[in-house]
CSV table of C-alpha atoms in Angstrom, one decimal:
chain,number,residue,atom,x,y,z
L,1,MET,CA,0.0,0.0,0.0
L,2,ASN,CA,2.8,2.4,1.0
L,3,GLY,CA,4.4,2.1,-2.5
L,4,SER,CA,1.2,3.2,-4.2
L,5,GLN,CA,0.3,6.1,-1.9
L,6,PRO,CA,1.0,9.6,-3.2
L,7,VAL,CA,3.8,11.5,-1.6
L,8,VAL,CA,2.7,14.9,-0.3
L,9,PHE,CA,5.3,17.4,0.9
L,10,VAL,CA,3.8,20.0,3.2
L,11,ASP,CA,5.3,23.3,4.2
L,12,ALA,CA,5.2,24.2,7.9
L,13,ASP,CA,5.3,27.9,8.8
L,14,ASP,CA,2.2,29.8,7.8
L,15,THR,CA,0.8,26.7,6.1
L,16,LEU,CA,0.2,24.5,9.1
L,17,TRP,CA,0.5,27.1,11.8
L,18,GLU,CA,0.9,30.8,12.4
L,19,ASN,CA,4.5,32.0,12.1
L,20,ASN,CA,5.0,35.4,10.5
L,21,ARG,CA,2.8,37.0,13.1
L,22,TRP,CA,5.6,36.4,15.7
L,23,PHE,CA,8.2,38.1,13.5
L,24,THR,CA,5.9,40.9,12.8
L,25,ALA,CA,5.3,41.5,16.5
L,26,VAL,CA,9.1,41.6,17.1
L,27,ILE,CA,9.6,44.0,14.2
L,28,ARG,CA,6.9,46.3,15.6
L,29,ASP,CA,8.6,46.3,19.0
L,30,TRP,CA,12.0,46.8,17.4
L,31,ALA,CA,10.8,49.9,15.6
L,32,GLY,CA,9.4,51.2,18.9
L,33,PHE,CA,12.6,50.4,20.8
L,34,VAL,CA,14.9,52.3,18.4
L,35,GLY,CA,12.2,55.0,17.9
L,36,GLU,CA,12.7,55.9,21.5
L,37,LEU,CA,16.3,56.5,20.7
L,38,GLY,CA,15.5,59.0,18.0
L,39,VAL,CA,15.5,56.7,15.0
L,40,ASP,CA,12.7,57.0,12.5
L,41,PRO,CA,10.7,53.7,12.9
L,42,ASP,CA,10.1,53.3,9.1
L,43,ASP,CA,13.8,53.8,8.4
L,44,ALA,CA,14.7,51.2,11.1
L,45,VAL,CA,12.4,48.6,9.5
L,46,THR,CA,13.9,49.3,6.1
L,47,VAL,CA,17.4,48.8,7.4
L,48,LEU,CA,16.4,45.6,9.1
L,49,HIS,CA,15.0,44.2,5.9
L,50,GLU,CA,18.2,45.2,4.1
L,51,GLU,CA,20.2,43.3,6.7
L,52,GLU,CA,18.0,40.2,6.3
L,53,ASP,CA,18.5,40.4,2.5
L,54,ASP,CA,22.2,40.2,3.1
L,55,HIS,CA,22.1,37.5,5.8
L,56,ILE,CA,19.4,35.0,4.7
L,57,PRO,CA,21.6,33.6,1.8
L,58,VAL,CA,24.4,33.1,4.4
L,59,TYR,CA,22.7,32.1,7.6
L,60,GLY,CA,19.3,31.0,6.5
L,61,TYR,CA,15.9,31.4,8.1
L,62,GLY,CA,14.7,31.2,11.7
L,63,ALA,CA,15.0,32.9,15.1
L,64,ARG,CA,18.8,33.0,15.4
L,65,PRO,CA,19.5,34.4,11.9
L,66,PHE,CA,16.8,37.0,12.3
L,67,CYS,CA,18.2,38.1,15.7
L,68,HIS,CA,21.6,38.4,14.1
L,69,SER,CA,20.0,40.8,11.6
L,70,LEU,CA,18.5,42.8,14.5
L,71,ARG,CA,21.9,43.2,16.0
L,72,THR,CA,23.6,44.4,12.8
L,73,ALA,CA,20.6,46.7,12.0
L,74,PHE,CA,20.9,48.2,15.5
L,75,ALA,CA,24.6,48.9,14.8
L,76,ARG,CA,23.7,50.8,11.7
L,77,VAL,CA,20.8,52.9,13.0
L,78,VAL,CA,22.0,53.7,16.6
L,79,THR,CA,25.1,55.8,16.8
L,80,ALA,CA,27.4,55.3,19.8
L,81,PRO,CA,24.9,53.9,22.3
L,82,ASP,CA,25.9,54.0,25.9
L,83,ALA,CA,26.3,50.8,27.9
L,84,ALA,CA,22.8,50.9,29.5
L,85,VAL,CA,21.2,51.1,26.0
L,86,VAL,CA,23.4,48.2,24.8
L,87,ARG,CA,22.4,46.0,27.7
L,88,SER,CA,18.7,46.9,27.2
L,89,PHE,CA,19.0,46.0,23.6
L,90,GLU,CA,20.6,42.7,24.2
L,91,THR,CA,17.8,41.8,26.7
L,92,PHE,CA,15.3,42.8,23.9
L,93,VAL,CA,17.1,40.5,21.4
L,94,ALA,CA,17.3,37.6,23.8
L,95,ASP,CA,13.6,37.9,24.5
L,96,ALA,CA,12.8,38.2,20.8
L,97,GLU,CA,14.7,35.0,20.0
L,98,THR,CA,12.8,33.1,22.7
L,99,ARG,CA,9.4,34.5,21.5
L,100,ILE,CA,10.0,33.5,17.9
L,101,ARG,CA,11.7,30.2,18.6
L,102,ASP,CA,9.4,28.9,21.2
L,103,HIS,CA,6.1,30.5,20.2
L,104,ARG,CA,2.9,28.7,20.8
L,105,ILE,CA,1.6,26.6,17.9
L,106,ASP,CA,-1.7,28.0,16.6
L,107,LEU,CA,-2.9,25.7,13.8
L,108,LEU,CA,-4.4,27.4,10.8
L,109,PRO,CA,-8.0,26.6,9.8
L,110,GLY,CA,-8.6,23.1,8.5
L,111,VAL,CA,-5.1,21.8,9.3
L,112,ALA,CA,-5.9,19.3,12.1
L,113,ALA,CA,-8.6,17.5,10.2
L,114,GLY,CA,-7.0,18.0,6.8
L,115,ILE,CA,-3.7,16.4,7.8
L,116,ALA,CA,-5.4,13.5,9.5
L,117,THR,CA,-7.4,12.8,6.4
L,118,LEU,CA,-4.4,13.0,4.1
L,119,ALA,CA,-2.4,10.8,6.4
L,120,ARG,CA,-4.8,7.9,5.9
L,121,ALA,CA,-4.2,7.8,2.1
L,122,ALA,CA,-0.8,9.5,1.5
L,123,ARG,CA,2.8,9.6,2.6
L,124,LEU,CA,3.1,13.0,4.3
L,125,ILE,CA,6.5,14.7,4.7
L,126,VAL,CA,7.1,18.1,6.2
L,127,LEU,CA,9.3,20.1,3.8
L,128,THR,CA,10.3,23.3,5.5
L,129,LYS,CA,13.2,25.8,5.5
L,130,GLY,CA,14.9,27.1,8.6
L,131,GLN,CA,16.9,25.8,11.5
L,132,PRO,CA,16.5,22.0,12.0
L,133,ASP,CA,16.2,22.2,15.8
L,134,GLU,CA,13.7,25.0,15.7
L,135,GLN,CA,11.5,23.5,13.0
L,136,ASN,CA,11.6,20.0,14.5
L,137,ALA,CA,10.6,21.4,17.8
L,138,LYS,CA,7.6,23.2,16.3
L,139,VAL,CA,6.5,20.0,14.6
L,140,ALA,CA,6.7,18.2,17.9
L,141,ARG,CA,4.7,20.9,19.7
L,142,SER,CA,2.0,21.0,17.0
L,143,GLY,CA,0.5,17.6,17.8
L,144,LEU,CA,0.8,16.6,14.1
L,145,ALA,CA,4.1,14.7,14.2
L,146,ALA,CA,2.5,11.3,14.2
L,147,HIS,CA,0.9,11.9,10.8
L,148,PHE,CA,4.2,12.6,9.1
L,149,GLU,CA,6.7,10.1,7.7
L,150,SER,CA,9.6,12.5,8.3
L,151,VAL,CA,10.5,16.1,8.6
L,152,ARG,CA,12.9,17.5,6.0
L,153,VAL,CA,14.5,20.9,6.9
L,154,VAL,CA,16.4,22.6,4.2
L,155,PRO,CA,18.3,25.9,4.0
L,156,ASP,CA,16.1,27.1,1.1
L,157,LYS,CA,13.6,25.8,-1.3
L,158,ASP,CA,14.7,25.7,-5.0
L,159,GLU,CA,14.4,23.4,-7.9
L,160,ILE,CA,17.3,21.2,-6.7
L,161,CYS,CA,15.7,20.9,-3.3
L,162,TYR,CA,12.5,19.6,-4.8
L,163,LEU,CA,14.2,17.1,-7.1
L,164,ALA,CA,16.2,15.8,-4.2
L,165,ALA,CA,13.1,15.5,-2.0
L,166,ALA,CA,11.3,13.5,-4.7
L,167,ARG,CA,14.3,11.3,-5.3
L,168,ASP,CA,14.8,10.5,-1.6
L,169,ALA,CA,11.1,9.7,-1.3
L,170,GLY,CA,11.6,7.2,-4.2
L,171,ARG,CA,9.2,8.9,-6.6
L,172,ALA,CA,9.4,10.8,-9.8
L,173,PRO,CA,8.5,14.5,-9.4
L,174,GLU,CA,5.3,14.2,-11.2
L,175,ASP,CA,4.1,11.6,-8.7
L,176,CYS,CA,4.6,14.1,-5.8
L,177,TRP,CA,2.7,17.0,-4.4
L,178,MET,CA,3.8,20.2,-2.6
L,179,VAL,CA,1.4,22.0,-0.4
L,180,GLY,CA,2.2,25.5,0.9
L,181,ASN,CA,1.4,29.1,1.3
L,182,SER,CA,4.3,30.7,-0.6
L,183,PRO,CA,4.2,31.1,-4.4
L,184,ALA,CA,7.9,32.1,-4.2
L,185,SER,CA,9.2,29.0,-2.4
L,186,ASP,CA,6.5,26.4,-2.1
L,187,VAL,CA,4.9,26.5,-5.5
L,188,ASN,CA,6.9,28.0,-8.3
L,189,PRO,CA,10.2,26.0,-7.9
L,190,ALA,CA,8.3,22.8,-7.2
L,191,ARG,CA,6.1,23.4,-10.3
L,192,ARG,CA,9.2,24.1,-12.5
L,193,VAL,CA,10.5,20.6,-11.9
L,194,GLY,CA,7.2,18.8,-12.4
L,195,LEU,CA,5.6,18.4,-8.9
L,196,ARG,CA,1.9,19.0,-8.6
L,197,THR,CA,1.2,21.9,-6.3
L,198,VAL,CA,-1.5,23.3,-4.0
L,199,LEU,CA,-1.4,26.9,-2.8
L,200,VAL,CA,-3.0,27.7,0.6
L,201,PRO,CA,-2.8,31.5,0.8
L,202,HIS,CA,-2.0,33.0,4.2
L,203,HIS,CA,-4.1,35.9,5.4
L,204,ALA,CA,-1.0,38.0,6.3
L,205,PRO,CA,1.9,36.7,4.2
L,206,TRP,CA,5.6,37.5,4.7
L,207,HIS,CA,6.6,39.8,1.9
L,208,ARG,CA,9.4,37.4,0.8
L,209,ASP,CA,6.8,34.7,0.1
L,210,MET,CA,4.9,36.7,-2.4
L,211,ALA,CA,5.4,36.2,-6.2
L,212,PRO,CA,3.1,35.7,-9.2
L,213,LEU,CA,2.3,32.1,-10.0
L,214,ILE,CA,4.3,30.9,-13.0
L,215,ASP,CA,2.6,29.6,-16.2
L,216,SER,CA,4.7,26.5,-16.8
L,217,GLY,CA,4.4,23.1,-15.3
L,218,PRO,CA,1.3,21.4,-13.8
L,219,GLU,CA,-1.4,23.9,-12.9
L,220,THR,CA,-1.4,25.0,-9.3
L,221,LEU,CA,-4.6,24.3,-7.4
L,222,VAL,CA,-5.6,27.2,-5.1
L,223,VAL,CA,-7.7,26.6,-2.1
L,224,ARG,CA,-9.2,28.7,0.7
L,225,THR,CA,-8.1,26.7,3.7
L,226,PHE,CA,-6.1,23.5,4.4
L,227,GLY,CA,-9.3,21.7,4.9
L,228,ASP,CA,-9.9,22.0,1.1
L,229,VAL,CA,-6.7,20.2,0.3
L,230,PRO,CA,-7.4,16.5,0.9
L,231,PRO,CA,-10.4,16.1,-1.5
L,232,LEU,CA,-8.5,17.8,-4.3
L,233,ILE,CA,-5.4,15.6,-4.0
L,234,LEU,CA,-7.2,12.4,-3.3
L,235,ALA,CA,-9.7,12.9,-6.1
L,236,THR,CA,-6.8,13.5,-8.5
L,237,VAL,CA,-5.1,10.4,-7.3
L,238,ARG,CA,-8.2,8.2,-7.7
L,239,THR,CA,-8.7,9.4,-11.3
L,240,ALA,CA,-5.1,9.4,-12.4
C-alpha cells in the first residue's frame, strides 16, 4: 500500500500554523525600541529588511539568523549607544529570539482535520526551510508529528531541493505534491520541476513569500483553507 500512496510534501510555517505574526510583532517592537532612541521607525524597518536580505543567503531562516539581523541593523541605526542602552537592547534581542523560537503553535483553519485525512491515504513529509532544531521542535509541539513520515528541513527551497526530496522519497517529481502558502518558495520552484502543487494562501503573508504564479508546469490548485486540500489531492489520485 505504501508504495502506491501519493507523496505529499507539506510546508510548515504559515501553512500548518501561524509563524509570520511572531516576527511581525518583534519588528513592531524593534521599531518602537529604536524609535525611543530618536530613530525613525520606518527607516529602522527598512534597514532591518536590508540586513535580512544580506544575511538570509548566508545564515538561512529562523529565530537565530533573524536576531543576528536585529543586531547588525541596530549597529547601523543607533550611533554610539551607551552601555545601558546596549544592555537593554541585548535583553530585547534575547527575549525576541525566545518569543520566535518557542512561540505557541496556533494551527491554521482546517489543518488538524486535513492532515489527519491526508495521512490515511498519502505519505506525508514536512518540507520546510529554517533551523533544524527550531523546525523539528515546532512539529513536535504541533500535535501533528505522528501523521508525518519524516521532517525535511532545508536551507532554502529551490528546484534542486524539490528534485532531491522526490528522489529521496523514491518517486518521480510528477508523482509528488507540494502544499504550501508561498508562491515564491512552495509553489513555483516545485512546479518548475514537475511536482503538482497546492497553494493555501495565508491571510497575512511574509513579503518574501509573495510572487506571481508561473505559467509553466502542472497547474497549481488554489484553495481557501487547508481543509480543502485532501479532497482535491485524493480525487486526482483516484482518477489518475
